[in-house]
PDB file of C-alpha atoms in Angstrom:
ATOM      1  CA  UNK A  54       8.633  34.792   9.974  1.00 75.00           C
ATOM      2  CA  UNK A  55       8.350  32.334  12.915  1.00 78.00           C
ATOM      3  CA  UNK A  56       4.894  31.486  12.058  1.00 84.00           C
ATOM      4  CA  UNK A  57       5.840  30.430   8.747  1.00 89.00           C
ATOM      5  CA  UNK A  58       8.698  28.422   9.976  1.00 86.00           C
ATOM      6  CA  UNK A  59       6.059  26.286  12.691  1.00 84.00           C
ATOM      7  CA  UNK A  60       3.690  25.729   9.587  1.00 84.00           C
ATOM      8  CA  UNK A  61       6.372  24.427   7.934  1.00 84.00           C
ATOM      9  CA  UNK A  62       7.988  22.498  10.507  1.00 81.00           C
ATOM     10  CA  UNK A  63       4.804  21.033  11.855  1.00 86.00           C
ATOM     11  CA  UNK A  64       2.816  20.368   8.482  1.00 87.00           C
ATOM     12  CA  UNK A  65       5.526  19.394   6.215  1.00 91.00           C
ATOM     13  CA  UNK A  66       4.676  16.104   4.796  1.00 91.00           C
ATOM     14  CA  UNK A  67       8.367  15.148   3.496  1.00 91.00           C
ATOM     15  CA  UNK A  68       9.059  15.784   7.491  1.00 90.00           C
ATOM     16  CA  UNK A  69       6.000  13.694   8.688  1.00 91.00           C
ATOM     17  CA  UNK A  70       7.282  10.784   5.694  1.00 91.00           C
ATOM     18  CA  UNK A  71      10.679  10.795   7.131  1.00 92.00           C
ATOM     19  CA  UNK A  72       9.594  10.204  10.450  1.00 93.00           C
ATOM     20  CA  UNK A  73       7.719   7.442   9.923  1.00 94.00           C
ATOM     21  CA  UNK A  74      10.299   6.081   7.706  1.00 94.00           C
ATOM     22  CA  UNK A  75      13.205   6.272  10.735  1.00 96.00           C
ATOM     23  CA  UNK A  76      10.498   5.125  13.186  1.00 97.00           C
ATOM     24  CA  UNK A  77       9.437   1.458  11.084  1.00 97.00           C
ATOM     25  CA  UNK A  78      13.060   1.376   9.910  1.00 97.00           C
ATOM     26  CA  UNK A  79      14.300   1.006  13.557  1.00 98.00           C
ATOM     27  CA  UNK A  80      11.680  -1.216  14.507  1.00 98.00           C
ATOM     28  CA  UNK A  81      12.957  -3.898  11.544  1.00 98.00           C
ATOM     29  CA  UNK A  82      16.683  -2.735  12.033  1.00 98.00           C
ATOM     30  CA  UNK A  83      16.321  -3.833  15.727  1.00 98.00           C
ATOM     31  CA  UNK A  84      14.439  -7.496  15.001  1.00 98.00           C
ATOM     32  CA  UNK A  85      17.570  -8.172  12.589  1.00 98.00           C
ATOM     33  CA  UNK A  86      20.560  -6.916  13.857  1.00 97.00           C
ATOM     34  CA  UNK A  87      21.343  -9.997  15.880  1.00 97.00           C
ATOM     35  CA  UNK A  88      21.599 -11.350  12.424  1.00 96.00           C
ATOM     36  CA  UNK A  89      23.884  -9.073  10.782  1.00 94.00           C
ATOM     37  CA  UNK A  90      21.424  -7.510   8.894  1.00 95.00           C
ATOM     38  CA  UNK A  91      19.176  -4.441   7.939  1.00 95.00           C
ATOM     39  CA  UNK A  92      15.916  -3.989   7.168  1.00 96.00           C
ATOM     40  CA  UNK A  93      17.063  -2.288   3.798  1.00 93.00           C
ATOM     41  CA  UNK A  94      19.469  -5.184   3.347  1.00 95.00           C
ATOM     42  CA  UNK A  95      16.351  -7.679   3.760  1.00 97.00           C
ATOM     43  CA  UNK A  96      13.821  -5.694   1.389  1.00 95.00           C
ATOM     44  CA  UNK A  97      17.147  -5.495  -1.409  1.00 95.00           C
ATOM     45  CA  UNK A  98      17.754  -9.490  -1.258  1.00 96.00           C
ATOM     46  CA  UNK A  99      14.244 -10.300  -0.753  1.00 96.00           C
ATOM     47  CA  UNK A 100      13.305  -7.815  -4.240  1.00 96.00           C
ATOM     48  CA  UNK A 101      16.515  -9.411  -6.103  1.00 96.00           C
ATOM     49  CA  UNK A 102      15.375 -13.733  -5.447  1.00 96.00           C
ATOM     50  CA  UNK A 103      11.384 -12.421  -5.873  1.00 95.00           C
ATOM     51  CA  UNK A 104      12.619 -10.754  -9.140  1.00 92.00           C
ATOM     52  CA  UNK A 105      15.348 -13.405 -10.061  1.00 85.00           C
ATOM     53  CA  UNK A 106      18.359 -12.361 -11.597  1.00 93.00           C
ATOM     54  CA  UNK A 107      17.469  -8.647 -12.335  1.00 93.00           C
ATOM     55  CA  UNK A 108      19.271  -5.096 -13.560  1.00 90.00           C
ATOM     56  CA  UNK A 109      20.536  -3.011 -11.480  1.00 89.00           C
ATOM     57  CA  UNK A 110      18.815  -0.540 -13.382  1.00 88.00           C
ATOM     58  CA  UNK A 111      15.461  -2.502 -13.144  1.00 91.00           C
ATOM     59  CA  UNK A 112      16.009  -2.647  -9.409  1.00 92.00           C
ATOM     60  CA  UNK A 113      16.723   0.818  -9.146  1.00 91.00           C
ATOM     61  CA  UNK A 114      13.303   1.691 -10.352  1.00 91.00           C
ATOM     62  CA  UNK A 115      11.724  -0.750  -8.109  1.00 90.00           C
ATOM     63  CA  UNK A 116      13.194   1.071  -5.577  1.00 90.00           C
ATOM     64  CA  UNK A 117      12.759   3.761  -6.773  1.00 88.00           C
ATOM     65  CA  UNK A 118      16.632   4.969  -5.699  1.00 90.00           C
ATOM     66  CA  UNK A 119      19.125   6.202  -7.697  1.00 91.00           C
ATOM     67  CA  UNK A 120      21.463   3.853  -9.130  1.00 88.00           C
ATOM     68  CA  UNK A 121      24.502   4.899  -6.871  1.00 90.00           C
ATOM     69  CA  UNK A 122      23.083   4.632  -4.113  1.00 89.00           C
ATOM     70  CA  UNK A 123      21.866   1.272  -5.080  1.00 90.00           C
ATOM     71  CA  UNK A 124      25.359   0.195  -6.276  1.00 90.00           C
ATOM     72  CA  UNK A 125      26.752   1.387  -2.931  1.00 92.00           C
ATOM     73  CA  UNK A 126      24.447  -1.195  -1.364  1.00 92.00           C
ATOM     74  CA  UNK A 127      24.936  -3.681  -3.697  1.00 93.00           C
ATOM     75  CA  UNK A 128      28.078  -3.819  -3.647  1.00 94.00           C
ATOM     76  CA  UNK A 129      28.287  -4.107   0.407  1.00 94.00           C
ATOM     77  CA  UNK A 130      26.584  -7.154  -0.288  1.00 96.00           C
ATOM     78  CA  UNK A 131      28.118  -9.062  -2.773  1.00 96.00           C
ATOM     79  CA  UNK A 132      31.405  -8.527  -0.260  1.00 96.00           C
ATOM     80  CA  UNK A 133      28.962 -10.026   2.663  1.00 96.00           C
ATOM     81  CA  UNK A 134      28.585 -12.906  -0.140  1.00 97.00           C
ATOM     82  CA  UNK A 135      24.552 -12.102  -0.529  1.00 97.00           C
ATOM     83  CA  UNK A 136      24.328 -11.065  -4.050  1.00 97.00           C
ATOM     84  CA  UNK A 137      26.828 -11.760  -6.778  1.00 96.00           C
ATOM     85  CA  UNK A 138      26.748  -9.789 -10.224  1.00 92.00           C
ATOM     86  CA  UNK A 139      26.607 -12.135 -13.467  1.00 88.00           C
ATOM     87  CA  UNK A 140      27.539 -10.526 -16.621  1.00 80.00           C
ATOM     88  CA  UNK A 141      25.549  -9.307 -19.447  1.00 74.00           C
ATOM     89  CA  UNK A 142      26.189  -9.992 -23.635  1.00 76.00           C
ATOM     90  CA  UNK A 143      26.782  -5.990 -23.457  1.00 70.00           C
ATOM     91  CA  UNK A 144      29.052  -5.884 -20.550  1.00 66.00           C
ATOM     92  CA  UNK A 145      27.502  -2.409 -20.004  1.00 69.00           C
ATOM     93  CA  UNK A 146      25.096  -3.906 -17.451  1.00 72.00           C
ATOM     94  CA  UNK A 147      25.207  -7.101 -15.323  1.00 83.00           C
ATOM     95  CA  UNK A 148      22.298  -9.040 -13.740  1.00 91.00           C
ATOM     96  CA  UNK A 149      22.365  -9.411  -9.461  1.00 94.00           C
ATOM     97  CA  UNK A 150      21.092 -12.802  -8.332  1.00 96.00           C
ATOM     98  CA  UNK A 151      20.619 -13.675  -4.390  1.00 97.00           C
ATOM     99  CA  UNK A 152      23.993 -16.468  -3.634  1.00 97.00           C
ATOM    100  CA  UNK A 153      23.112 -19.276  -1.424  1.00 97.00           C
ATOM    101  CA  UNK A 154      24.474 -17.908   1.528  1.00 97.00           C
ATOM    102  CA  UNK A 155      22.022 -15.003   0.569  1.00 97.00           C
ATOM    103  CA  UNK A 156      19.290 -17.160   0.667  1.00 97.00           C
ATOM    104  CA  UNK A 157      20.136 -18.760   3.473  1.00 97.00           C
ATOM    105  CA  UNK A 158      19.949 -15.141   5.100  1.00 97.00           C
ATOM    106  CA  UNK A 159      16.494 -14.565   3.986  1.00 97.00           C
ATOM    107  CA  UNK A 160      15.414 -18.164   5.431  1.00 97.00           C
ATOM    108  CA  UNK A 161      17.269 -17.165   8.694  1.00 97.00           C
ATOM    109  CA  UNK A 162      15.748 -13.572   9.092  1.00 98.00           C
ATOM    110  CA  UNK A 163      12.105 -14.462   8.388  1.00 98.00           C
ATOM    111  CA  UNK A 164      11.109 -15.006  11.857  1.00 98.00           C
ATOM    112  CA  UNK A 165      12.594 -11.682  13.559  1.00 98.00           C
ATOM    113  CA  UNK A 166      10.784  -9.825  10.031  1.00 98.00           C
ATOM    114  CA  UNK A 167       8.221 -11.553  10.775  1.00 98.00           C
ATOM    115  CA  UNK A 168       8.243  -9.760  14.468  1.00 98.00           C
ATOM    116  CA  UNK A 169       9.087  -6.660  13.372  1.00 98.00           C
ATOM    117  CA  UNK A 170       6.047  -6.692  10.791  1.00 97.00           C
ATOM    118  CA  UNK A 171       3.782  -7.377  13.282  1.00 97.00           C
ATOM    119  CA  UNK A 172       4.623  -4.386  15.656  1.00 98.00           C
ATOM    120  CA  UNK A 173       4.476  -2.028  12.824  1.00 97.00           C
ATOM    121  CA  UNK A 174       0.913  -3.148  11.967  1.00 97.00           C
ATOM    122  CA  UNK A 175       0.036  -3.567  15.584  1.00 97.00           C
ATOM    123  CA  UNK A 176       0.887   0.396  15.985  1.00 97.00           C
ATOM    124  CA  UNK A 177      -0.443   1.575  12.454  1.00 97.00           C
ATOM    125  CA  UNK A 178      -3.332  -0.759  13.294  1.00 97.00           C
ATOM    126  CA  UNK A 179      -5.300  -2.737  10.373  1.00 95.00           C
ATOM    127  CA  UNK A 180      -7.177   0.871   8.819  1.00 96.00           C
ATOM    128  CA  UNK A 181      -3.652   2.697   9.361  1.00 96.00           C
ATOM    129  CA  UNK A 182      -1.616  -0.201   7.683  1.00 96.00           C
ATOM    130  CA  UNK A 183      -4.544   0.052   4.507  1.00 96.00           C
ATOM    131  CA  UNK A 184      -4.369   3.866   4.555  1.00 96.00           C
ATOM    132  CA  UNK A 185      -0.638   3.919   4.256  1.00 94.00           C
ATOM    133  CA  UNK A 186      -0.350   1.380   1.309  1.00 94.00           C
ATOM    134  CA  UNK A 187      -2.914   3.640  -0.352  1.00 95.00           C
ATOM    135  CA  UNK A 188      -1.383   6.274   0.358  1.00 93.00           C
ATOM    136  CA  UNK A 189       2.243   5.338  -1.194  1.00 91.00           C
ATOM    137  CA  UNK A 190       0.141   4.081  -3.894  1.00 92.00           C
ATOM    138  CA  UNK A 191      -1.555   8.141  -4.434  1.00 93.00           C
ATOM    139  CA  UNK A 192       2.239   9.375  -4.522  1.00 91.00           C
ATOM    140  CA  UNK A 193       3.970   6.896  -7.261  1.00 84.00           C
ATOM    141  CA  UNK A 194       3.870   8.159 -10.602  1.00 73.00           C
TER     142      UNK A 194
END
């Protein structure tokens, strides 16, 4: 039985995925936190003003996260003043646009993203950095 549990603890590639997602998660969580912000936080606004107003359906698939999660997230930031819902002709949906102030966040955390991207391609290295885009690429569906 122990055998099987090493295989699986050493070759599992959810395991290995997870790792590297906590490992290049801290790196951008560190270069932002002076500014209140996380590298999740960053991605969400920068997705929502790239996108313009959007779903949060539609950015739930981007992200490919379910919509509770999302709308957990979402709604931390409207109350930090980032995002701010606008409502639909259905009411059974409403769009999220980036605010001003959410904007001015983006502006503001560019340079210590702009940091923490280099480190992470600095350690994955220009082939590692290529393999892993290709890579996520192989996986979506």
């Amino acid at each position: 039985m122990k055998p099987i549990a090493d295989k699986m603890a050493l070759d599992c590639m959810g395991m290995w995925m997870h790792r590297a997602n906590r490992i290049v998660t801290a790196i951008y969580d560190e270069a932002l936190t002076h500014l209140g912000l996380k590298g999740s936080q960053l991605n969400l606004l920068a997705a929502v003003f790239r996108e313009g107003p959007i779903r949060q359906t539609d950015l739930a698939t981007l992200f490919n996260i379910d919509e509770t999660t999302l709308s957990r997230n979402v709604e931390r930031m409207c109350r930090k003043g980032w995002l701010a819902p606008q409502p639909t002709v259905d009411r059974r949906s409403h769009w999220i646009t980036v605010t001003e102030k959410g904007r001015d966040a983006i502006e503001r955390a560019y340079p210590a993203w702009k940091l923490a991207q280099t480190e992470v391609l600095r350690r994955l290295g220009a082939e590692g950095a290529a393999a892993l885009k290709n890579t996520i690429r192989k996986l979506q569906v």
